[in-house]
mmCIF file of C-alpha atoms in Angstrom:
data_model
loop_
_atom_site.group_PDB
_atom_site.id
_atom_site.type_symbol
_atom_site.label_atom_id
_atom_site.label_comp_id
_atom_site.label_asym_id
_atom_site.label_seq_id
_atom_site.Cartn_x
_atom_site.Cartn_y
_atom_site.Cartn_z
ATOM 1 C CA MET A 283 64.890 127.712 74.604
ATOM 2 C CA ASP A 284 63.345 124.362 75.623
ATOM 3 C CA ILE A 285 64.084 121.157 73.729
ATOM 4 C CA PHE A 286 60.570 120.877 72.235
ATOM 5 C CA THR A 287 60.878 124.322 70.653
ATOM 6 C CA LEU A 288 64.400 123.595 69.443
ATOM 7 C CA LEU A 289 63.285 120.392 67.716
ATOM 8 C CA GLU A 290 60.074 122.059 66.398
ATOM 9 C CA PHE A 291 58.106 119.375 68.215
ATOM 10 C CA ASN A 292 55.420 121.903 69.166
ATOM 11 C CA GLU A 293 54.861 122.821 65.520
ATOM 12 C CA ILE A 294 54.180 119.186 64.695
ATOM 13 C CA VAL A 295 51.776 118.950 67.635
ATOM 14 C CA SER A 296 50.013 122.054 66.298
ATOM 15 C CA LYS A 297 49.550 120.396 62.904
ATOM 16 C CA VAL A 298 48.007 117.346 64.554
ATOM 17 C CA LYS A 299 45.730 119.603 66.608
ATOM 18 C CA ASP A 300 44.564 121.337 63.427
ATOM 19 C CA LEU A 301 43.305 117.965 62.198
ATOM 20 C CA THR A 302 41.119 117.319 65.245
ATOM 21 C CA LYS A 303 37.385 117.972 64.994
ATOM 22 C CA THR A 304 36.355 117.944 68.635
ATOM 23 C CA GLU A 305 37.025 120.631 71.210
ATOM 24 C CA LEU A 306 38.280 118.126 73.759
ATOM 25 C CA GLY A 307 40.330 116.283 71.123
ATOM 26 C CA GLY A 308 42.082 119.552 70.349
ATOM 27 C CA GLU A 309 42.876 119.994 74.030
ATOM 28 C CA TYR A 310 44.285 116.472 74.192
ATOM 29 C CA ALA A 311 46.429 117.210 71.132
ATOM 30 C CA SER A 312 47.929 120.235 72.897
ATOM 31 C CA LEU A 313 49.060 117.916 75.695
ATOM 32 C CA ILE A 314 50.998 115.535 73.437
ATOM 33 C CA SER A 315 54.435 114.826 74.883
ATOM 34 C CA PRO A 316 57.007 112.003 74.761
ATOM 35 C CA PHE A 317 55.918 108.761 76.408
ATOM 36 C CA GLU A 318 57.427 107.683 79.696
ATOM 37 C CA SER A 319 57.570 103.978 78.873
ATOM 38 C CA GLU A 320 57.879 101.654 75.909
ATOM 39 C CA GLU A 321 54.536 100.076 76.826
ATOM 40 C CA GLU A 322 52.715 103.414 76.597
ATOM 41 C CA ALA A 323 54.400 104.258 73.307
ATOM 42 C CA THR A 324 53.673 100.839 71.801
ATOM 43 C CA TYR A 325 50.000 101.002 72.765
ATOM 44 C CA ALA A 326 49.558 104.515 71.339
ATOM 45 C CA LEU A 327 51.416 103.687 68.123
ATOM 46 C CA ASN A 328 49.403 100.507 67.605
ATOM 47 C CA LEU A 329 46.182 102.508 67.934
ATOM 48 C CA VAL A 330 47.426 104.961 65.317
ATOM 49 C CA SER A 331 48.490 102.074 63.082
ATOM 50 C CA GLU A 332 44.990 100.565 63.286
ATOM 51 C CA ALA A 333 43.446 103.945 62.498
ATOM 52 C CA GLU A 334 45.805 104.465 59.557
ATOM 53 C CA SER A 335 44.781 101.101 58.132
ATOM 54 C CA ILE A 336 41.100 102.056 58.362
ATOM 55 C CA LEU A 337 41.783 105.425 56.724
ATOM 56 C CA THR A 338 43.630 103.728 53.882
ATOM 57 C CA ARG A 339 40.894 101.170 53.232
ATOM 58 C CA PHE A 340 37.728 103.127 53.984
ATOM 59 C CA GLY A 341 38.514 106.838 54.042
ATOM 60 C CA ALA A 342 38.019 109.500 56.699
ATOM 61 C CA LEU A 343 36.113 108.876 59.891
ATOM 62 C CA PRO A 344 32.632 110.529 59.700
ATOM 63 C CA LEU A 345 33.221 112.415 62.931
ATOM 64 C CA ALA A 346 31.138 115.554 63.441
ATOM 65 C CA PRO A 347 32.422 118.486 65.509
ATOM 66 C CA SER A 348 31.926 117.939 69.227
ATOM 67 C CA HIS A 349 32.002 120.406 72.092
ATOM 68 C CA LYS A 350 33.394 119.924 75.575
ATOM 69 C CA LEU A 351 30.377 119.008 77.709
ATOM 70 C CA ALA A 352 31.780 118.798 81.244
ATOM 71 C CA PRO A 353 31.492 122.590 81.860
ATOM 72 C CA LEU A 354 27.801 122.559 80.847
ATOM 73 C CA LEU A 355 27.039 119.743 83.251
ATOM 74 C CA GLU A 356 29.038 121.437 85.997
ATOM 75 C CA GLU A 357 26.861 124.539 85.623
ATOM 76 C CA ALA A 358 23.739 122.374 85.706
ATOM 77 C CA ARG A 359 24.895 120.742 88.947
ATOM 78 C CA ARG A 360 25.195 124.212 90.426
ATOM 79 C CA GLY A 361 21.508 124.784 89.739
ATOM 80 C CA ASN A 362 21.635 126.519 86.361
ATOM 81 C CA ILE A 363 19.145 125.536 83.674
ATOM 82 C CA LEU A 364 20.602 124.094 80.467
ATOM 83 C CA THR A 365 19.654 126.051 77.350
ATOM 84 C CA PRO A 366 18.195 124.582 74.151
ATOM 85 C CA HIS A 367 21.649 124.996 72.600
ATOM 86 C CA ASP A 368 23.199 123.043 75.467
ATOM 87 C CA PHE A 369 20.706 120.232 74.942
ATOM 88 C CA TYR A 370 21.462 120.254 71.224
ATOM 89 C CA LEU A 371 25.183 119.768 71.950
ATOM 90 C CA ILE A 372 24.469 116.880 74.312
ATOM 91 C CA SER A 373 22.079 115.183 71.887
ATOM 92 C CA ALA A 374 24.449 115.720 68.949
ATOM 93 C CA ASP A 375 27.289 114.136 70.925
ATOM 94 C CA ALA A 376 25.146 111.091 71.700
ATOM 95 C CA MET A 377 24.306 110.682 68.019
ATOM 96 C CA ASN A 378 27.933 111.299 67.043
ATOM 97 C CA ILE A 379 29.268 108.316 68.985
ATOM 98 C CA VAL A 380 26.448 106.085 67.702
ATOM 99 C CA LYS A 381 27.305 107.079 64.129
ATOM 100 C CA ILE A 382 31.019 106.389 64.654
ATOM 101 C CA ASN A 383 30.362 103.016 66.252
ATOM 102 C CA TYR A 384 28.014 102.013 63.450
ATOM 103 C CA TYR A 385 30.551 103.104 60.825
ATOM 104 C CA LEU A 386 33.413 101.174 62.432
ATOM 105 C CA LYS A 387 31.631 98.042 63.630
ATOM 106 C CA ASP A 388 32.404 95.969 60.515
ATOM 107 C CA LYS A 389 35.855 97.495 59.968
ATOM 108 C CA LEU A 390 37.575 96.427 63.178
ATOM 109 C CA ASP A 391 38.487 92.787 62.511
ATOM 110 C CA ASN A 392 42.150 93.774 62.400
ATOM 111 C CA ALA A 393 41.868 96.572 64.948
ATOM 112 C CA PRO A 394 41.518 94.947 68.384
ATOM 113 C CA LEU A 395 42.582 98.030 70.312
ATOM 114 C CA LEU A 396 40.045 100.312 68.635
ATOM 115 C CA LYS A 397 37.391 97.619 69.051
ATOM 116 C CA ALA A 398 38.117 97.512 72.777
ATOM 117 C CA MET A 399 37.902 101.309 72.985
ATOM 118 C CA LEU A 400 34.485 101.408 71.343
ATOM 119 C CA LYS A 401 33.128 98.969 73.912
ATOM 120 C CA ARG A 402 33.341 101.876 76.349
ATOM 121 C CA GLU A 403 30.449 103.617 74.579
ATOM 122 C CA LYS A 404 27.435 104.270 76.802
ATOM 123 C CA ASP A 405 23.943 104.090 75.330
ATOM 124 C CA LEU A 406 22.308 107.526 75.486
ATOM 125 C CA ALA A 407 19.492 106.861 73.015
ATOM 126 C CA VAL A 408 16.824 107.327 75.694
ATOM 127 C CA LEU A 409 18.197 110.725 76.722
ATOM 128 C CA ALA A 410 18.653 111.863 73.118
ATOM 129 C CA ASN A 411 15.043 110.900 72.420
ATOM 130 C CA GLU A 412 13.825 112.878 75.452
ATOM 131 C CA ILE A 413 15.774 115.932 74.296
ATOM 132 C CA ASN A 414 14.449 115.646 70.750
ATOM 133 C CA LYS A 415 10.887 115.509 72.093
ATOM 134 C CA VAL A 416 11.394 118.925 73.650
ATOM 135 C CA ILE A 417 13.898 120.865 71.505
ATOM 136 C CA THR A 418 13.405 121.718 67.820
ATOM 137 C CA PRO A 419 16.253 121.743 65.255
ATOM 138 C CA ASN A 420 15.980 125.552 65.451
ATOM 139 C CA LEU A 421 16.786 125.373 69.179
ATOM 140 C CA LEU A 422 13.303 126.279 70.383
ATOM 141 C CA VAL A 423 11.101 124.479 72.879
ATOM 142 C CA LYS A 424 8.401 122.591 70.990
ATOM 143 C CA ASP A 425 4.763 123.609 71.406
ATOM 144 C CA ASN A 426 3.872 120.064 72.430
ATOM 145 C CA ALA A 427 6.615 119.846 75.060
ATOM 146 C CA SER A 428 3.721 120.155 77.517
ATOM 147 C CA HIS A 429 -0.060 120.571 77.319
ATOM 148 C CA GLU A 430 0.247 123.820 79.245
ATOM 149 C CA LEU A 431 2.776 125.284 76.797
ATOM 150 C CA ALA A 432 0.576 124.315 73.855
ATOM 151 C CA ARG A 433 -2.385 126.068 75.508
ATOM 152 C CA ILE A 434 -0.382 129.206 76.294
ATOM 153 C CA ARG A 435 1.042 129.504 72.787
ATOM 154 C CA LYS A 436 -2.404 129.047 71.279
ATOM 155 C CA ASN A 437 -3.635 131.930 73.418
ATOM 156 C CA ILE A 438 -0.630 134.021 72.380
ATOM 157 C CA ALA A 439 -1.403 133.433 68.700
ATOM 158 C CA LEU A 440 -5.067 134.374 69.218
ATOM 159 C CA SER A 441 -4.118 137.490 71.192
ATOM 160 C CA GLU A 442 -1.632 138.617 68.559
ATOM 161 C CA ASP A 443 -4.260 138.145 65.860
ATOM 162 C CA ARG A 444 -6.800 140.239 67.797
ATOM 163 C CA LEU A 445 -4.192 142.917 68.434
ATOM 164 C CA ASN A 446 -3.161 143.112 64.796
ATOM 165 C CA LYS A 447 -6.751 143.486 63.663
ATOM 166 C CA ALA A 448 -7.469 146.124 66.302
ATOM 167 C CA ALA A 449 -4.278 148.018 65.496
ATOM 168 C CA GLN A 450 -5.066 147.992 61.776
ATOM 169 C CA GLY A 451 -8.374 149.636 62.602
ATOM 170 C CA LEU A 452 -6.549 152.317 64.588
ATOM 171 C CA ILE A 453 -4.312 153.077 61.617
ATOM 172 C CA SER A 454 -7.432 153.915 59.656
ATOM 173 C CA LYS A 455 -8.829 155.908 62.586
ATOM 174 C CA TYR A 456 -5.688 157.953 63.240
ATOM 175 C CA GLY A 457 -4.180 157.884 59.746
ATOM 176 C CA ASN A 458 -3.962 161.680 59.445
ATOM 177 C CA PHE A 459 -1.853 161.906 62.594
ATOM 178 C CA LEU A 460 0.640 159.133 61.848
ATOM 179 C CA ALA A 461 4.232 159.462 60.629
ATOM 180 C CA GLU A 462 3.797 156.096 58.885
ATOM 181 C CA ASN A 463 0.900 153.713 58.418
ATOM 182 C CA LEU A 464 2.433 150.804 60.295
ATOM 183 C CA ILE A 465 2.314 148.881 63.544
ATOM 184 C CA THR A 466 5.497 148.214 65.484
ATOM 185 C CA LYS A 467 6.573 147.133 68.967
ATOM 186 C CA ARG A 468 8.258 148.932 71.830
ATOM 187 C CA ASP A 469 9.026 147.200 75.141
ATOM 188 C CA GLY A 470 6.741 144.354 74.100
ATOM 189 C CA HIS A 471 3.786 146.660 73.403
ATOM 190 C CA PHE A 472 2.080 147.193 70.042
ATOM 191 C CA VAL A 473 2.414 150.884 69.175
ATOM 192 C CA ILE A 474 1.701 153.253 66.304
ATOM 193 C CA PRO A 475 4.056 156.074 65.149
ATOM 194 C CA VAL A 476 2.328 159.393 65.849
ATOM 195 C CA LYS A 477 3.649 162.748 64.673
ATOM 196 C CA THR A 478 4.735 164.684 67.752
ATOM 197 C CA ALA A 479 2.629 167.648 66.687
ATOM 198 C CA TYR A 480 -0.509 165.477 67.045
ATOM 199 C CA LYS A 481 0.371 163.704 70.294
ATOM 200 C CA ASN A 482 -2.793 165.031 71.936
ATOM 201 C CA LYS A 483 -4.931 163.535 69.199
ATOM 202 C CA VAL A 484 -4.201 159.938 70.245
ATOM 203 C CA ASP A 485 -5.057 158.861 73.779
ATOM 204 C CA GLY A 486 -2.584 156.311 75.107
ATOM 205 C CA ILE A 487 0.824 155.606 76.636
ATOM 206 C CA ILE A 488 4.032 156.831 74.988
ATOM 207 C CA TYR A 489 6.698 154.098 74.938
ATOM 208 C CA ASP A 490 9.381 155.689 72.756
ATOM 209 C CA ILE A 491 10.372 158.754 70.767
ATOM 210 C CA SER A 492 12.374 158.935 67.545
ATOM 211 C CA ASN A 493 15.911 160.319 67.444
ATOM 212 C CA SER A 494 14.658 163.363 65.574
ATOM 213 C CA GLY A 495 11.932 163.943 68.142
ATOM 214 C CA GLN A 496 9.383 164.211 65.341
ATOM 215 C CA THR A 497 7.677 160.894 66.085
ATOM 216 C CA ILE A 498 6.349 159.293 69.258
ATOM 217 C CA PHE A 499 5.367 155.649 69.576
ATOM 218 C CA VAL A 500 2.018 155.359 71.326
ATOM 219 C CA GLU A 501 0.066 152.398 72.628
ATOM 220 C CA PRO A 502 -3.514 153.617 72.010
ATOM 221 C CA SER A 503 -5.839 153.135 74.980
ATOM 222 C CA GLU A 504 -8.176 151.128 72.739
ATOM 223 C CA ILE A 505 -5.699 148.238 72.617
ATOM 224 C CA ALA A 506 -4.081 148.575 76.057
ATOM 225 C CA ALA A 507 -6.152 145.760 77.555
ATOM 226 C CA LEU A 508 -5.375 143.459 74.619
ATOM 227 C CA ASN A 509 -1.683 144.283 74.963
ATOM 228 C CA SER A 510 -1.744 143.522 78.674
ATOM 229 C CA THR A 511 -3.429 140.186 78.024
ATOM 230 C CA LEU A 512 -0.792 139.275 75.429
ATOM 231 C CA ILE A 513 2.079 140.239 77.730
ATOM 232 C CA SER A 514 0.539 138.149 80.503
ATOM 233 C CA TYR A 515 0.424 135.115 78.216
ATOM 234 C CA GLN A 516 4.022 135.752 77.137
ATOM 235 C CA ASN A 517 5.135 135.838 80.772
ATOM 236 C CA ASP A 518 3.285 132.563 81.329
ATOM 237 C CA GLU A 519 5.178 131.140 78.355
ATOM 238 C CA ILE A 520 8.547 132.107 79.851
ATOM 239 C CA ILE A 521 7.638 130.469 83.158
ATOM 240 C CA GLU A 522 6.452 127.252 81.484
ATOM 241 C CA VAL A 523 9.469 127.041 79.158
ATOM 242 C CA ASN A 524 11.802 127.433 82.134
ATOM 243 C CA ARG A 525 9.891 124.717 84.003
ATOM 244 C CA ILE A 526 10.261 122.353 81.040
ATOM 245 C CA LEU A 527 13.966 123.117 80.611
ATOM 246 C CA ARG A 528 14.621 122.675 84.329
ATOM 247 C CA ALA A 529 12.906 119.280 84.318
ATOM 248 C CA LEU A 530 14.934 118.229 81.274
ATOM 249 C CA THR A 531 18.105 119.501 82.951
ATOM 250 C CA LEU A 532 17.466 117.323 86.000
ATOM 251 C CA GLU A 533 16.779 114.333 83.751
ATOM 252 C CA THR A 534 19.999 114.969 81.829
ATOM 253 C CA LEU A 535 22.060 115.080 85.014
ATOM 254 C CA LYS A 536 21.058 111.469 85.679
ATOM 255 C CA TYR A 537 23.248 110.580 82.669
ATOM 256 C CA GLU A 538 26.164 112.859 83.559
ATOM 257 C CA ASP A 539 28.788 110.102 83.827
ATOM 258 C CA GLU A 540 27.679 108.495 80.550
ATOM 259 C CA ILE A 541 27.694 111.849 78.729
ATOM 260 C CA ILE A 542 31.220 112.686 79.888
ATOM 261 C CA ASN A 543 32.404 109.143 79.114
ATOM 262 C CA ASN A 544 31.217 109.398 75.503
ATOM 263 C CA ASN A 545 32.549 112.935 75.145
ATOM 264 C CA ILE A 546 36.000 111.734 76.218
ATOM 265 C CA LEU A 547 35.782 108.652 73.992
ATOM 266 C CA LEU A 548 35.004 110.817 70.956
ATOM 267 C CA ALA A 549 37.963 113.059 71.788
ATOM 268 C CA GLU A 550 40.334 110.105 72.116
ATOM 269 C CA LEU A 551 39.189 108.637 68.796
ATOM 270 C CA ASP A 552 39.457 112.072 67.230
ATOM 271 C CA LEU A 553 43.067 112.445 68.340
ATOM 272 C CA ILE A 554 44.034 108.928 67.237
ATOM 273 C CA PHE A 555 42.647 109.475 63.748
ATOM 274 C CA ALA A 556 44.163 112.980 63.594
ATOM 275 C CA LYS A 557 47.575 111.439 64.295
ATOM 276 C CA ALA A 558 46.957 108.798 61.628
ATOM 277 C CA THR A 559 45.865 111.437 59.121
ATOM 278 C CA TYR A 560 48.957 113.513 59.804
ATOM 279 C CA GLY A 561 51.126 110.419 59.516
ATOM 280 C CA GLN A 562 49.667 109.688 56.100
ATOM 281 C CA SER A 563 50.236 113.277 54.977
ATOM 282 C CA ILE A 564 53.990 112.953 55.598
ATOM 283 C CA ASN A 565 54.249 109.335 54.422
ATOM 284 C CA GLY A 566 55.173 108.342 57.946
ATOM 285 C CA PHE A 567 55.750 104.846 59.309
ATOM 286 C CA VAL A 568 55.074 103.346 62.715
ATOM 287 C CA PRO A 569 58.473 102.574 64.291
ATOM 288 C CA VAL A 570 59.429 99.167 65.652
ATOM 289 C CA PHE A 571 61.084 99.082 69.060
ATOM 290 C CA GLN A 572 64.100 96.819 69.355
ATOM 291 C CA GLN A 573 65.129 95.019 72.528
ATOM 292 C CA THR A 574 68.840 95.800 72.188
ATOM 293 C CA LYS A 575 70.606 99.110 72.675
ATOM 294 C CA GLY A 576 71.107 101.429 69.745
ATOM 295 C CA LEU A 577 68.868 102.758 67.021
ATOM 296 C CA GLN A 578 68.388 102.443 63.297
ATOM 297 C CA PHE A 579 66.582 104.915 61.057
ATOM 298 C CA LYS A 580 66.355 104.347 57.310
ATOM 299 C CA LYS A 581 65.764 107.343 55.052
ATOM 300 C CA ALA A 582 64.372 109.410 57.902
ATOM 301 C CA ARG A 583 63.017 112.904 57.184
ATOM 302 C CA HIS A 584 62.052 115.899 59.268
ATOM 303 C CA PRO A 585 58.250 116.129 58.834
ATOM 304 C CA LEU A 586 58.201 119.928 58.550
ATOM 305 C CA ILE A 587 60.690 120.158 55.682
ATOM 306 C CA ASP A 588 59.792 119.581 52.037
ATOM 307 C CA LYS A 589 61.291 116.257 50.978
ATOM 308 C CA ASN A 590 62.402 117.876 47.717
ATOM 309 C CA LEU A 591 64.612 120.354 49.588
ATOM 310 C CA VAL A 592 66.701 117.968 51.686
ATOM 311 C CA VAL A 593 67.927 114.412 51.405
ATOM 312 C CA ALA A 594 66.740 111.669 53.730
ATOM 313 C CA ASN A 595 69.017 110.604 56.586
ATOM 314 C CA THR A 596 69.965 107.065 57.553
ATOM 315 C CA PHE A 597 71.314 106.472 61.064
ATOM 316 C CA ASN A 598 72.603 103.197 62.462
ATOM 317 C CA LEU A 599 73.912 103.250 66.025
ATOM 318 C CA LYS A 600 74.594 99.799 67.444
ATOM 319 C CA ASP A 601 74.825 98.937 71.120
ATOM 320 C CA ASP A 602 78.566 99.586 71.216
ATOM 321 C CA LYS A 603 78.347 103.006 69.549
ATOM 322 C CA PHE A 604 77.206 105.966 71.602
ATOM 323 C CA ILE A 605 78.492 108.911 69.574
ATOM 324 C CA ILE A 606 77.658 110.198 66.126
ATOM 325 C CA VAL A 607 79.701 112.852 64.339
ATOM 326 C CA ILE A 608 78.077 114.939 61.616
ATOM 327 C CA SER A 609 80.261 117.152 59.452
ATOM 328 C CA GLY A 610 79.836 119.120 56.282
ATOM 329 C CA PRO A 611 79.592 122.650 54.825
ATOM 330 C CA ASN A 612 77.214 125.378 55.987
ATOM 331 C CA ALA A 613 73.617 124.765 54.888
ATOM 332 C CA GLY A 614 74.591 121.180 54.282
ATOM 333 C CA GLY A 615 71.829 119.713 56.426
ATOM 334 C CA LYS A 616 73.658 119.054 59.711
ATOM 335 C CA THR A 617 71.063 120.828 61.857
ATOM 336 C CA VAL A 618 68.203 119.161 60.023
ATOM 337 C CA ALA A 619 69.829 115.773 60.559
ATOM 338 C CA LEU A 620 70.204 116.426 64.285
ATOM 339 C CA LYS A 621 66.632 117.686 64.616
ATOM 340 C CA THR A 622 65.373 114.661 62.721
ATOM 341 C CA MET A 623 67.154 112.286 65.063
ATOM 342 C CA GLY A 624 65.993 114.268 68.089
ATOM 343 C CA LEU A 625 62.366 114.087 66.995
ATOM 344 C CA LEU A 626 62.471 110.379 66.241
ATOM 345 C CA VAL A 627 64.133 109.497 69.523
#
């Protein structure tokens, strides 16, 4: 059993991770480990202390969930086209960091380290605006993303209207031979449900048959040309949408470094405030490092154990004392005391 498991350090890390809101912040939380130097520890603890002060005075950070963006951009660099959902994630991340910076800008007078961190933000307003010109909130490409797309979609709407009207007329014409008086689609073609017994009564192409075999789905010859025209327009739409998304992908890649920078910055802030939130939940304190040998803990508690179930422990080891002896009956708290000291050290 490794020392982290023995001290239940990993369980504490897991609780901090549960408080993160960003995918990358959660990954960073999983990597938490003891610091290698006092300088690193002091810097990290001071950041958490600043965050805790902000939480106490102003409440939770308005951080929205954020996804890891580096893999998306890596795929784009390989020649893949970003999807509307990908663009939404990138735009949302850009707005997320702007929102956080705006929220914190007048709250950092006593938080110099956080203030310095936020100066790393890169302005992605231009890119976010370009994305929002193209992608709808429903993750579709807007009609006005290009003049050509607007023209194609207008033709699609007109073709669908003509097809519906023509198909309605066929329902009246072939009503006695239909399983149901409705129009449906099979393989992109408008079809009508014809009773199998009357399949020779309707001239056209069969695109499907029901599970029972009692119904066939026929594209009547009267609307075949209209169907072909519609499908042609729909293929044109796919080509134009892909062209638009490819162009936007190439534009987005120009901001790759800035996107990743902000994504990382959000994750770092997320983890700092997750640590501060967890610290508040256990009534924790930021320790003070002393320059002499030894250690002193006053009323220390193991963070995973209910404070009502065990007493707090006070340890005071001066520079000339290197050994501590803990004695007492079974279930008297010796193991908890040792784990508490191990965690704090």
